[in-house]
GROMACS .gro file of C-alpha atoms in nm:
model
   80
    1MET     CA    1   3.058   5.895  -0.086
    2THR     CA    2   3.366   6.068  -0.008
    3LEU     CA    3   3.718   5.905  -0.075
    4PHE     CA    4   3.776   5.942   0.302
    5ALA     CA    5   3.452   5.717   0.351
    6HIS     CA    6   3.490   5.451   0.111
    7ALA     CA    7   3.848   5.421   0.263
    8GLN     CA    8   3.706   5.402   0.611
    9GLN     CA    9   3.439   5.170   0.457
   10GLY     CA   10   3.694   4.935   0.287
   11MET     CA   11   3.884   4.953   0.652
   12SER     CA   12   3.594   4.832   0.821
   13HIS     CA   13   3.509   4.515   0.583
   14LEU     CA   14   3.850   4.425   0.626
   15LYS     CA   15   3.851   4.406   0.977
   16ILE     CA   16   3.481   4.241   1.005
   17ALA     CA   17   3.632   3.984   0.776
   18VAL     CA   18   3.931   3.915   1.020
   19TYR     CA   19   3.744   3.926   1.344
   20GLU     CA   20   3.481   3.670   1.185
   21LEU     CA   21   3.722   3.447   1.070
   22LEU     CA   22   3.917   3.424   1.404
   23ASN     CA   23   3.589   3.370   1.595
   24SER     CA   24   3.528   3.097   1.410
   25ALA     CA   25   3.845   2.944   1.438
   26ASP     CA   26   3.943   2.641   1.691
   27LYS     CA   27   4.109   2.692   2.020
   28ASP     CA   28   4.429   2.694   1.859
   29GLY     CA   29   4.379   3.040   1.675
   30LEU     CA   30   4.562   3.133   1.376
   31LYS     CA   31   4.826   3.303   1.247
   32ASN     CA   32   4.894   3.573   1.030
   33VAL     CA   33   4.961   3.397   0.743
   34GLN     CA   34   4.690   3.177   0.760
   35ILE     CA   35   4.470   3.468   0.794
   36GLY     CA   36   4.571   3.645   0.525
   37ARG     CA   37   4.562   3.353   0.245
   38GLU     CA   38   4.223   3.264   0.371
   39LEU     CA   39   4.099   3.610   0.303
   40GLY     CA   40   4.309   3.638  -0.007
   41ILE     CA   41   4.536   3.938   0.142
   42TYR     CA   42   4.840   3.826   0.217
   43CYS     CA   43   5.043   4.081   0.011
   44GLY     CA   44   5.255   4.310  -0.010
   45HIS     CA   45   5.553   4.443  -0.224
   46VAL     CA   46   5.871   4.204  -0.226
   47GLY     CA   47   5.982   4.085   0.139
   48HIS     CA   48   5.688   4.253   0.284
   49GLU     CA   49   5.411   3.992   0.225
   50GLY     CA   50   5.198   3.971   0.520
   51HIS     CA   51   5.160   4.338   0.594
   52ILE     CA   52   4.799   4.402   0.513
   53SER     CA   53   4.666   4.104   0.767
   54ARG     CA   54   4.930   4.201   1.029
   55THR     CA   55   4.814   4.532   1.046
   56ILE     CA   56   4.435   4.451   1.074
   57LEU     CA   57   4.547   4.261   1.334
   58ALA     CA   58   4.707   4.540   1.506
   59MET     CA   59   4.394   4.778   1.452
   60LEU     CA   60   4.184   4.522   1.627
   61GLU     CA   61   4.434   4.442   1.911
   62HIS     CA   62   4.474   4.807   1.992
   63ASP     CA   63   4.085   4.792   2.014
   64ASN     CA   64   4.105   4.466   2.248
   65LEU     CA   65   3.891   4.260   2.031
   66VAL     CA   66   4.245   3.976   1.927
   67THR     CA   67   4.508   3.914   2.107
   68GLN     CA   68   4.805   3.716   2.008
   69ASP     CA   69   4.984   3.415   2.189
   70LYS     CA   70   5.324   3.545   2.195
   71LYS     CA   71   5.466   3.185   2.198
   72SER     CA   72   5.291   3.003   1.907
   73LYS     CA   73   5.205   3.310   1.767
   74SER     CA   74   4.858   3.219   1.713
   75TRP     CA   75   4.569   3.499   1.693
   76HIS     CA   76   4.288   3.470   1.903
   77VAL     CA   77   3.940   3.670   1.965
   78VAL     CA   78   3.933   3.844   2.337
   79HIS     CA   79   3.605   3.705   2.519
   80HIS     CA   80   3.488   3.990   2.771
   0.00000   0.00000   0.00000
């Protein structure tokens, strides 16, 4: 397997984990910090914690799979 394929597989696994966690959340959804801490990915360099989980959420949002309530800042699965 190439390094590119490894990286893409890793991103796919992260996206699935975030999506499944949100899919199992109650109606209030989850905030980035809750998602990141639950999955052990709420990390980053000093002053930039939470970028990993937030980046994954942005990717899922781009794919129209999740959405964020701008008022509560909670994330939810988009039900089609």
